[in-house]
Short mmCIF file of C-alpha atoms in Angstrom, two decimals:
data_model
loop_
_atom_site.label_atom_id
_atom_site.label_comp_id
_atom_site.label_asym_id
_atom_site.label_seq_id
_atom_site.Cartn_x
_atom_site.Cartn_y
_atom_site.Cartn_z
CA MET A 19 14.45 -29.66 -20.72
CA LYS A 20 16.27 -27.51 -18.43
CA PHE A 21 15.59 -23.65 -18.29
CA SER A 22 17.24 -21.07 -20.41
CA ASP A 23 20.95 -19.20 -18.94
CA ASP A 24 18.82 -16.34 -18.54
CA PHE A 25 15.53 -17.37 -17.03
CA ILE A 26 14.39 -15.71 -13.62
CA PHE A 27 15.70 -17.61 -10.50
CA GLY A 28 13.58 -14.93 -7.53
CA GLY A 29 12.64 -14.44 -4.34
CA ALA A 30 9.41 -11.91 -3.91
CA THR A 31 9.09 -9.45 -0.47
CA ALA A 32 6.70 -6.73 -0.30
CA ALA A 33 6.48 -3.26 1.11
CA TYR A 34 4.67 -3.56 4.39
CA GLN A 35 5.55 -7.10 4.73
CA CYS A 36 9.35 -6.92 4.74
CA GLU A 37 10.28 -3.58 6.11
CA GLY A 38 8.83 -2.49 9.58
CA SER A 39 9.69 1.45 10.30
CA THR A 40 5.92 2.13 9.69
CA LEU A 41 5.87 4.62 10.73
CA GLU A 42 9.15 5.34 10.74
CA TYR A 43 11.32 7.56 8.12
CA GLY A 44 8.68 10.17 7.18
CA LYS A 45 6.68 7.36 5.74
CA GLY A 46 3.16 8.17 5.79
CA LYS A 47 -0.16 6.17 7.21
CA VAL A 48 -1.35 3.13 4.78
CA SER A 49 -4.71 1.88 6.10
CA TRP A 50 -3.51 -1.87 7.84
CA ASP A 51 -1.80 0.89 10.00
CA ASP A 52 -5.16 0.89 11.87
CA PHE A 53 -6.70 -1.73 11.34
CA LEU A 54 -4.07 -3.89 12.84
CA ALA A 55 -3.57 -1.93 15.55
CA LYS A 56 -7.11 -1.77 16.62
CA GLN A 57 -7.07 -5.71 16.17
CA GLY A 58 -4.20 -6.02 18.68
CA ARG A 59 -3.47 -9.64 17.42
CA PHE A 60 0.07 -8.76 15.41
CA LYS A 61 1.40 -6.27 13.62
CA ALA A 62 4.23 -5.06 10.63
CA ASP A 63 6.50 -3.74 12.40
CA PRO A 64 9.24 -4.88 12.69
CA ALA A 65 8.32 -7.58 10.56
CA SER A 66 11.82 -8.72 8.75
CA ASP A 67 13.11 -5.00 9.03
CA PHE A 68 14.15 -4.47 5.22
CA TYR A 69 14.12 -1.38 6.13
CA HIS A 70 18.01 -2.29 7.48
CA GLN A 71 18.82 -6.08 6.57
CA TYR A 72 18.21 -5.41 3.20
CA GLY A 73 22.72 -5.60 2.95
CA GLN A 74 22.05 -8.81 4.33
CA ASP A 75 18.42 -10.14 2.11
CA LEU A 76 20.50 -9.18 -0.63
CA LYS A 77 24.01 -10.71 -0.39
CA LEU A 78 22.25 -14.06 0.87
CA CYS A 79 20.57 -13.91 -2.32
CA ASN A 80 23.78 -13.42 -4.45
CA MET A 81 25.41 -15.90 -2.52
CA PHE A 82 22.25 -18.40 -3.26
CA GLY A 83 21.94 -17.68 -7.04
CA ILE A 84 18.87 -16.01 -6.54
CA ASN A 85 18.84 -13.66 -9.30
CA GLY A 86 16.09 -12.07 -9.00
CA ILE A 87 13.71 -9.59 -6.01
CA ARG A 88 10.58 -8.49 -6.15
CA ILE A 89 10.16 -5.53 -4.31
CA SER A 90 7.89 -2.82 -4.65
CA ILE A 91 7.77 0.37 -3.36
CA SER A 92 5.88 2.07 0.04
CA TRP A 93 3.79 4.90 -2.29
CA ALA A 94 3.45 6.45 1.39
CA ARG A 95 7.10 6.45 1.80
CA ILE A 96 7.60 8.77 -1.49
CA PHE A 97 4.59 10.28 -0.94
CA PRO A 98 2.98 10.56 2.55
CA GLU A 99 -0.43 11.54 2.27
CA GLY A 100 -0.52 10.05 -1.35
CA THR A 101 0.04 13.72 -3.46
CA GLY A 102 2.34 16.71 -3.03
CA ARG A 103 4.66 16.62 -0.46
CA ILE A 104 7.65 13.83 -1.30
CA ASN A 105 9.96 12.75 1.44
CA GLN A 106 12.79 12.46 0.73
CA GLU A 107 14.51 9.81 3.19
CA GLY A 108 11.86 7.26 1.36
CA VAL A 109 13.34 8.23 -2.26
CA ASP A 110 17.31 7.88 -1.47
CA PHE A 111 15.52 4.58 0.68
CA TYR A 112 14.89 3.01 -2.77
CA HIS A 113 17.74 4.23 -4.42
CA ARG A 114 20.25 2.61 -1.44
CA VAL A 115 18.26 -0.91 -2.26
CA PHE A 116 18.66 -0.87 -6.26
CA GLN A 117 21.98 0.18 -5.92
CA GLU A 118 23.04 -2.65 -3.50
CA CYS A 119 20.65 -5.16 -5.45
CA HIS A 120 22.97 -4.38 -8.86
CA LYS A 121 26.13 -4.51 -6.56
CA ASN A 122 24.77 -8.12 -5.37
CA HIS A 123 24.41 -9.02 -9.00
CA VAL A 124 20.27 -9.37 -8.15
CA GLU A 125 17.91 -7.88 -10.56
CA PRO A 126 14.82 -5.60 -9.00
CA PHE A 127 11.33 -6.75 -10.28
CA VAL A 128 9.90 -3.55 -8.93
CA THR A 129 6.08 -3.23 -7.76
CA LEU A 130 4.29 0.10 -7.20
CA HIS A 131 1.11 -0.86 -5.32
CA HIS A 132 1.21 -3.41 -3.26
CA PHE A 133 -2.27 -3.56 -0.91
CA ASP A 134 -0.80 -0.49 0.45
CA THR A 135 -2.52 2.86 -0.78
CA PRO A 136 -1.89 6.08 1.57
CA ASP A 137 -4.35 6.02 4.06
CA VAL A 138 -5.34 9.65 3.07
CA LEU A 139 -6.47 8.02 -0.15
CA TYR A 140 -8.09 4.65 1.66
CA GLN A 141 -9.83 6.61 3.21
CA LYS A 142 -11.68 8.93 0.41
CA GLY A 143 -12.40 5.01 -0.94
CA ASP A 144 -9.40 3.67 -2.64
CA PHE A 145 -9.95 3.18 -6.02
CA LEU A 146 -13.70 3.68 -6.15
CA ASN A 147 -12.63 7.24 -6.09
CA ARG A 148 -11.44 8.34 -9.62
CA ASP A 149 -9.42 10.94 -8.05
CA THR A 150 -6.88 7.86 -6.15
CA ILE A 151 -6.32 6.78 -9.35
CA HIS A 152 -4.70 10.07 -11.10
CA ALA A 153 -3.13 9.99 -8.10
CA PHE A 154 -0.99 6.39 -9.09
CA VAL A 155 0.07 7.38 -12.00
CA GLU A 156 0.94 10.70 -10.67
CA PHE A 157 3.03 8.66 -8.35
CA SER A 158 4.41 6.10 -11.31
CA LYS A 159 5.54 8.97 -12.85
CA TYR A 160 7.80 10.24 -10.33
CA CYS A 161 9.19 6.34 -9.68
CA PHE A 162 9.34 5.98 -13.54
CA GLU A 163 11.76 9.63 -14.05
CA GLU A 164 13.46 9.08 -10.28
CA TYR A 165 14.53 5.55 -10.19
CA LYS A 166 14.74 5.25 -14.36
CA ASP A 167 18.66 4.13 -14.63
CA GLU A 168 17.91 1.56 -11.48
CA VAL A 169 14.99 -0.04 -12.58
CA THR A 170 13.90 -1.95 -15.52
CA TYR A 171 10.95 -4.06 -15.06
CA TRP A 172 7.74 -2.80 -13.30
CA PHE A 173 4.83 -3.75 -12.53
CA THR A 174 1.81 -1.21 -11.49
CA PHE A 175 -0.47 -3.16 -9.36
CA ASN A 176 0.05 -6.48 -7.06
CA GLU A 177 -2.99 -9.14 -7.71
CA ILE A 178 -6.17 -6.47 -8.08
CA TRP A 179 -7.99 -9.72 -6.78
CA ALA A 180 -7.30 -10.21 -3.62
CA VAL A 181 -7.15 -6.12 -3.02
CA ALA A 182 -11.27 -6.77 -4.33
CA THR A 183 -12.14 -10.25 -3.03
CA ASN A 184 -10.76 -9.28 0.77
CA THR A 185 -12.17 -5.74 0.80
CA TYR A 186 -15.51 -6.30 -1.04
CA ILE A 187 -16.16 -10.05 -0.68
CA GLU A 188 -14.33 -11.95 2.52
CA GLY A 189 -14.13 -8.34 4.32
CA THR A 190 -10.90 -9.55 5.68
CA PHE A 191 -8.79 -5.87 4.01
CA PRO A 192 -9.04 -2.42 6.32
CA ASN A 193 -12.52 -1.24 5.59
CA GLY A 194 -13.70 -4.63 4.64
CA GLU A 195 -17.37 -5.30 3.32
CA LYS A 196 -18.91 -8.67 2.50
CA TYR A 197 -20.59 -9.74 -0.89
CA ASN A 198 -20.32 -7.29 -2.29
CA MET A 199 -20.03 -7.50 -5.93
CA THR A 200 -20.85 -4.28 -7.25
CA LYS A 201 -17.80 -2.50 -5.98
CA ALA A 202 -15.64 -5.84 -6.12
CA PHE A 203 -16.22 -5.78 -9.91
CA GLN A 204 -15.88 -1.58 -9.76
CA ILE A 205 -12.37 -1.64 -8.15
CA MET A 206 -10.93 -3.98 -9.75
CA HIS A 207 -12.03 -2.24 -13.03
CA ASN A 208 -10.80 1.53 -11.57
CA MET A 209 -7.40 -0.67 -10.52
CA MET A 210 -7.23 -1.87 -14.24
CA VAL A 211 -7.53 1.87 -15.36
CA ALA A 212 -5.06 3.48 -13.59
CA HIS A 213 -2.91 -0.06 -14.62
CA ALA A 214 -3.53 1.44 -18.34
CA LEU A 215 -2.46 4.74 -18.00
CA ALA A 216 0.39 4.30 -16.52
CA VAL A 217 1.54 2.12 -18.90
CA LEU A 218 0.66 4.61 -21.39
CA GLU A 219 2.60 7.39 -19.84
CA TYR A 220 5.97 4.65 -19.16
CA LYS A 221 5.59 3.95 -22.72
CA LYS A 222 5.03 8.00 -24.19
CA ALA A 223 8.11 8.89 -22.07
CA GLY A 224 10.51 6.56 -24.18
CA TYR A 225 11.92 4.65 -21.22
CA ASN A 226 14.65 1.45 -21.35
CA GLY A 227 12.38 -0.91 -19.26
CA LYS A 228 9.47 -2.62 -19.45
CA ILE A 229 6.21 -2.73 -17.74
CA GLY A 230 2.74 -5.35 -16.86
CA VAL A 231 0.74 -6.13 -14.09
CA VAL A 232 0.47 -8.78 -11.95
CA GLN A 233 -2.82 -10.64 -11.42
CA SER A 234 -3.15 -13.51 -9.00
CA LEU A 235 -4.91 -16.27 -11.03
CA GLU A 236 -6.67 -19.54 -9.39
CA TYR A 237 -7.60 -21.93 -12.32
CA LYS A 238 -11.72 -23.14 -11.35
CA TYR A 239 -12.67 -26.90 -12.00
CA PRO A 240 -16.45 -28.17 -11.70
CA PHE A 241 -16.44 -30.01 -8.89
CA ASP A 242 -18.93 -32.17 -11.00
CA GLU A 243 -17.42 -32.06 -14.66
CA ASN A 244 -20.50 -33.67 -15.68
CA ASN A 245 -23.41 -31.72 -13.70
CA LEU A 246 -23.87 -29.06 -15.83
CA ASP A 247 -24.77 -26.54 -12.60
CA ASP A 248 -21.21 -26.92 -11.84
CA ILE A 249 -19.63 -26.52 -14.69
CA GLN A 250 -21.58 -23.14 -14.69
CA ALA A 251 -20.89 -22.58 -10.94
CA ALA A 252 -17.30 -22.68 -12.15
CA LYS A 253 -17.37 -20.30 -14.92
CA ASN A 254 -19.20 -17.85 -12.17
CA GLU A 255 -16.08 -18.14 -9.98
CA ASP A 256 -13.49 -17.91 -13.09
CA VAL A 257 -14.94 -14.68 -14.13
CA LEU A 258 -15.02 -13.57 -10.92
CA GLN A 259 -11.60 -13.44 -10.14
CA ASN A 260 -9.60 -14.60 -13.88
CA GLN A 261 -11.39 -14.41 -17.08
CA PHE A 262 -12.88 -10.59 -16.04
CA LEU A 263 -9.07 -9.53 -15.28
CA LEU A 264 -6.80 -11.58 -17.92
CA ASP A 265 -10.16 -9.67 -20.55
CA ALA A 266 -8.37 -6.61 -19.13
CA THR A 267 -5.24 -7.04 -19.26
CA PHE A 268 -4.76 -8.37 -23.15
CA LYS A 269 -7.64 -7.65 -25.12
CA GLY A 270 -8.59 -4.05 -23.51
CA TYR A 271 -12.30 -4.72 -23.01
CA TYR A 272 -15.17 -7.41 -21.84
CA SER A 273 -16.23 -9.95 -23.59
CA THR A 274 -20.14 -10.81 -24.23
CA GLU A 275 -19.13 -13.91 -22.20
CA THR A 276 -17.67 -11.92 -19.32
CA MET A 277 -20.12 -8.86 -19.05
CA GLU A 278 -22.89 -11.56 -19.38
CA ILE A 279 -21.69 -12.88 -16.22
CA VAL A 280 -20.58 -9.69 -14.45
CA ASN A 281 -23.94 -8.21 -15.20
CA ARG A 282 -25.95 -11.04 -13.47
CA LEU A 283 -23.78 -10.43 -10.63
CA VAL A 284 -24.16 -7.38 -10.38
CA SER A 285 -27.78 -7.33 -9.91
CA ILE A 286 -27.69 -9.10 -7.22
CA ASN A 287 -26.54 -6.34 -5.32
CA ASN A 288 -28.71 -4.48 -7.10
CA GLY A 289 -26.03 -2.29 -8.51
CA THR A 290 -24.30 -0.64 -12.16
CA LEU A 291 -21.39 -0.66 -12.64
CA GLU A 292 -19.42 2.28 -14.34
CA LEU A 293 -17.46 1.67 -17.08
CA LEU A 294 -16.97 4.50 -19.19
CA ASP A 295 -16.03 4.99 -22.65
CA GLU A 296 -12.76 6.75 -22.11
CA ASP A 297 -11.70 3.70 -19.32
CA PHE A 298 -11.64 1.72 -22.66
CA ASP A 299 -9.42 3.94 -24.51
CA VAL A 300 -7.14 3.62 -22.68
CA LEU A 301 -7.49 -0.10 -21.44
CA LYS A 302 -7.75 -0.90 -25.53
CA GLN A 303 -3.69 0.69 -26.22
CA ALA A 304 -2.96 -0.36 -22.96
CA ALA A 305 -3.40 -4.26 -24.14
CA LEU A 306 -1.56 -3.85 -26.95
CA LEU A 307 1.36 -2.55 -25.14
CA ASN A 308 2.26 -4.59 -21.50
CA ASP A 309 5.55 -6.14 -21.70
CA TYR A 310 4.50 -9.06 -19.86
CA MET A 311 2.60 -9.79 -17.06
CA GLY A 312 2.75 -11.74 -13.77
CA MET A 313 1.26 -14.66 -12.56
CA ASN A 314 0.94 -14.98 -8.40
CA TYR A 315 -0.61 -18.77 -8.59
CA TYR A 316 -0.71 -20.97 -4.91
CA GLN A 317 -3.48 -23.24 -5.70
CA SER A 318 -7.05 -24.23 -7.81
CA ARG A 319 -10.56 -24.56 -6.68
CA PHE A 320 -13.10 -27.34 -7.57
CA ILE A 321 -16.42 -25.27 -7.62
CA GLN A 322 -20.16 -27.08 -7.31
CA HIS A 323 -23.56 -25.98 -7.92
CA TYR A 324 -24.97 -23.78 -4.63
CA GLU A 325 -28.61 -21.63 -4.05
CA GLY A 326 -27.70 -21.52 -0.20
CA GLU A 327 -27.39 -17.72 1.20
CA ASN A 328 -23.57 -16.18 1.03
CA ASP A 329 -21.47 -18.41 3.62
CA ILE A 330 -17.00 -17.65 3.97
CA HIS A 331 -15.26 -18.35 6.49
CA HIS A 332 -11.86 -17.09 6.46
CA ASN A 333 -9.16 -19.81 7.78
CA GLY A 334 -6.33 -16.85 8.92
CA THR A 335 -5.63 -19.26 11.53
CA GLY A 336 -3.57 -22.37 10.62
CA GLU A 337 -6.84 -24.35 11.85
CA LYS A 338 -6.77 -27.20 8.96
CA GLY A 339 -11.32 -27.66 7.73
CA THR A 340 -11.89 -24.08 9.21
CA SER A 341 -12.46 -22.56 5.96
CA ARG A 342 -15.37 -22.06 4.11
CA PHE A 343 -16.27 -20.02 0.39
CA CYS A 344 -20.03 -20.73 -0.55
CA LEU A 345 -21.07 -17.22 -2.46
CA LYS A 346 -24.82 -17.24 -3.31
CA ASN A 347 -25.71 -17.15 -7.68
CA VAL A 348 -22.22 -18.04 -7.67
CA GLY A 349 -20.89 -21.32 -6.34
CA ARG A 350 -19.64 -23.49 -3.69
CA ARG A 351 -15.51 -23.98 -2.29
CA MET A 352 -14.90 -28.12 -2.43
CA GLU A 353 -12.09 -30.44 -1.10
CA LYS A 354 -11.53 -32.91 -4.18
CA GLU A 355 -10.61 -36.45 -2.75
CA GLY A 356 -7.05 -36.97 -2.95
CA ILE A 357 -5.57 -33.53 -3.68
CA PRO A 358 -4.21 -32.48 -0.39
CA ARG A 359 -4.08 -29.20 1.02
CA THR A 360 -1.79 -27.44 3.55
CA ASP A 361 -2.95 -25.99 7.02
CA TRP A 362 -4.72 -22.62 5.88
CA ASP A 363 -6.57 -25.13 3.40
CA TRP A 364 -5.05 -23.93 0.43
CA LEU A 365 -4.94 -26.85 -2.15
CA ILE A 366 -1.43 -28.56 -3.61
CA HIS A 367 -2.15 -29.41 -6.84
CA PRO A 368 1.09 -27.57 -9.22
CA GLU A 369 -1.27 -29.48 -12.50
CA SER A 370 -3.47 -26.46 -12.65
CA MET A 371 -0.33 -23.93 -12.83
CA PHE A 372 0.04 -25.27 -15.84
CA ASP A 373 -2.83 -25.82 -17.01
CA MET A 374 -3.52 -21.97 -16.19
CA LEU A 375 -0.56 -21.06 -18.28
CA VAL A 376 -1.77 -22.68 -21.71
CA ARG A 377 -5.27 -21.22 -21.23
CA ILE A 378 -3.60 -17.55 -21.35
CA ARG A 379 -1.28 -18.43 -24.37
CA GLN A 380 -4.55 -20.08 -26.06
CA GLN A 381 -7.13 -17.52 -25.09
CA TYR A 382 -5.03 -14.61 -25.13
CA PRO A 383 -2.55 -15.06 -28.01
CA ASN A 384 -1.37 -11.82 -27.80
CA TYR A 385 0.44 -12.23 -24.91
CA LYS A 386 4.00 -11.49 -25.12
CA ALA A 387 6.06 -13.13 -22.09
CA ILE A 388 4.90 -14.31 -18.42
CA TYR A 389 6.63 -14.44 -15.26
CA ILE A 390 5.17 -16.29 -12.07
CA THR A 391 6.33 -13.93 -9.58
CA GLU A 392 4.68 -15.77 -6.17
CA ASN A 393 4.60 -19.58 -6.12
CA GLY A 394 5.42 -21.07 -2.70
CA MET A 395 4.23 -22.97 0.33
CA GLY A 396 3.09 -21.50 4.26
CA TYR A 397 4.29 -23.35 6.67
CA LYS A 398 4.61 -24.19 10.38
CA ASP A 399 8.29 -24.61 10.17
CA ASP A 400 10.30 -25.77 12.79
CA PHE A 401 13.48 -24.15 14.30
CA GLU A 402 15.93 -26.51 15.55
CA ASP A 403 19.33 -25.37 16.19
CA GLY A 404 19.52 -23.19 13.35
CA ILE A 405 18.54 -26.07 11.30
CA ILE A 406 14.84 -25.82 9.67
CA ASP A 407 14.34 -28.71 7.39
CA ASP A 408 11.48 -27.62 5.27
CA GLU A 409 10.97 -30.97 3.00
CA PRO A 410 7.52 -30.20 1.99
CA ARG A 411 8.03 -26.91 1.13
CA ILE A 412 10.74 -27.89 -1.25
CA ASP A 413 8.34 -31.13 -3.02
CA PHE A 414 5.34 -27.91 -3.37
CA ILE A 415 8.28 -25.53 -5.44
CA ARG A 416 10.03 -28.59 -7.46
CA ARG A 417 6.49 -29.78 -8.86
CA HIS A 418 5.79 -26.77 -9.89
CA LEU A 419 8.73 -25.67 -11.31
CA GLU A 420 8.40 -29.24 -13.39
CA PHE A 421 5.05 -28.36 -14.47
CA THR A 422 6.33 -25.22 -15.45
CA LEU A 423 8.93 -26.88 -17.58
CA LYS A 424 6.05 -28.10 -19.13
CA ALA A 425 4.31 -25.12 -19.42
CA ILE A 426 7.06 -23.60 -21.88
CA GLU A 427 7.66 -26.85 -23.97
CA ALA A 428 4.18 -26.57 -24.38
CA GLY A 429 5.09 -23.29 -25.98
CA VAL A 430 4.18 -20.27 -23.14
CA ASN A 431 6.84 -17.88 -23.15
CA VAL A 432 7.63 -18.52 -19.04
CA LYS A 433 10.84 -15.87 -18.86
CA GLY A 434 11.02 -16.85 -14.02
CA TYR A 435 10.11 -17.40 -11.43
CA PHE A 436 9.70 -15.94 -7.90
CA VAL A 437 9.53 -17.92 -4.24
CA TRP A 438 7.10 -16.70 -2.58
CA SER A 439 8.74 -15.12 -0.12
CA LEU A 440 12.37 -14.57 0.10
CA MET A 441 12.50 -14.76 3.55
CA ASP A 442 10.19 -14.92 6.40
CA MET A 443 7.98 -12.38 7.00
CA PHE A 444 4.22 -10.53 8.08
CA SER A 445 1.23 -12.25 6.82
CA TRP A 446 -1.36 -10.13 6.14
CA THR A 447 -4.74 -11.80 7.98
CA ASN A 448 -2.04 -14.36 8.86
CA GLY A 449 0.41 -12.63 11.12
CA TYR A 450 3.83 -14.82 11.89
CA ASN A 451 3.12 -17.60 11.98
CA LYS A 452 2.44 -18.70 8.68
CA ARG A 453 6.47 -18.99 6.86
CA TYR A 454 6.95 -18.69 3.34
CA GLY A 455 10.69 -17.96 3.55
CA LEU A 456 13.88 -19.72 1.97
CA PHE A 457 15.54 -17.73 4.61
CA TYR A 458 14.37 -18.55 7.84
CA VAL A 459 13.90 -15.26 9.88
CA ASP A 460 14.64 -15.06 13.93
CA TYR A 461 11.84 -12.07 14.81
CA GLU A 462 13.68 -11.06 18.19
CA THR A 463 17.00 -10.71 16.20
CA GLN A 464 16.70 -10.67 12.63
CA LYS A 465 19.26 -12.61 12.14
CA ARG A 466 18.58 -15.36 8.72
CA TYR A 467 19.12 -18.91 8.76
CA PRO A 468 18.85 -20.42 5.53
CA LYS A 469 16.47 -23.67 5.10
CA ALA A 470 17.24 -26.25 3.39
CA SER A 471 15.01 -25.15 0.58
CA ALA A 472 16.98 -21.99 0.12
CA TYR A 473 20.35 -24.55 -0.37
CA TRP A 474 17.95 -26.51 -2.24
CA TYR A 475 16.51 -23.60 -4.68
CA LYS A 476 20.13 -22.92 -4.91
CA ARG A 477 21.57 -25.55 -7.05
CA VAL A 478 18.37 -25.51 -9.45
CA SER A 479 19.48 -21.98 -9.80
CA GLU A 480 23.12 -23.17 -10.64
CA THR A 481 21.77 -25.98 -12.40
CA LYS A 482 18.82 -25.35 -14.56
CA GLU A 483 17.53 -28.39 -13.40
CA VAL A 484 14.73 -29.65 -11.27
#
């Protein structure tokens, strides 16, 4: 099989991770600015300096057959306080970026929120505060209208699960807590309500474009497929990360199976969820109107029954073998013999992406299309006289594209694939030693160098063959 002629071979970015100029040109503060300054380990400025280098990056896209780019609009660059005053410099910046995209024959796929709520709103509770839902909808409406002639493809949120787990379970994001199931589920629900309201506004306005949401998914396998306790543990974590959000996306409500597990996990915190009738009214409407879903997919998990205390350690340095994830009454993530891992302990298991794509088609038959909006390999690239031979990354992407083709052959409507990331950039909890890009960035000179993977990806894009 070959990919279709209209298949998108893209590269992905995110505003805070690549733009730099985090507090310049009228941009307001986001939660990460003070958080990173307090840590003192690294900062997101200048990062890849996309604010000034976007012309170079989009020219590279054109040269290397990359016909789509994921870009996020920084909310705080448009509305520095989240609401009210508009920063015209920020508005104009994104006009220039989108115009440069089209000049280079690169279709922009635009995300409205990629982990960067304006700090004013973040300090008031982020999306746990329902006022932020309405502020996000107003921001979305502004962007829809302002960029209607330049943007056809929209995503509301990037990785709602990542917001929830990193803020309220793993505690690695700003103002992070650990092991708070109630807040994790509540913020996921509220963000999905915000998504749904934005979708309804987009459709009501009758724009000539499409809209969806990006979810980060990981297939959960029982560590011992013959052990009933391991099977239940895998289902627990599946609901926590996948099924809760997939139900909200495609059903507009949570199934009985989902809510049985959600209620049990929330009760561990002696908490309650605020799930309003009007929430489900908009969720159900939006479930029928989503034009596609973006799926960020990096790895799978093997889950074992676990009765011990909570114990999570995040490997943010690339010291292989240091990660731990044990959630009381949920399960424990395990290594699996024969499955390799990256230096950051992420499983390299492309067949699980096929399983997830087929699962969505079977469990949620009303889905319309899927874009793989992020997939890639964090790697400690060696730079030798401008040559970066990243064969492990090529192998990683090749195998995932092969299973993408298999999923298409099995009847899944996959419309595109975006490598994370287009170029090297700042990584939220890892700084700069974890490189994902097709293009190597010398952070001191901001010069770009195509890696071996960029040349390989160009050939795939041109031939439509892996």
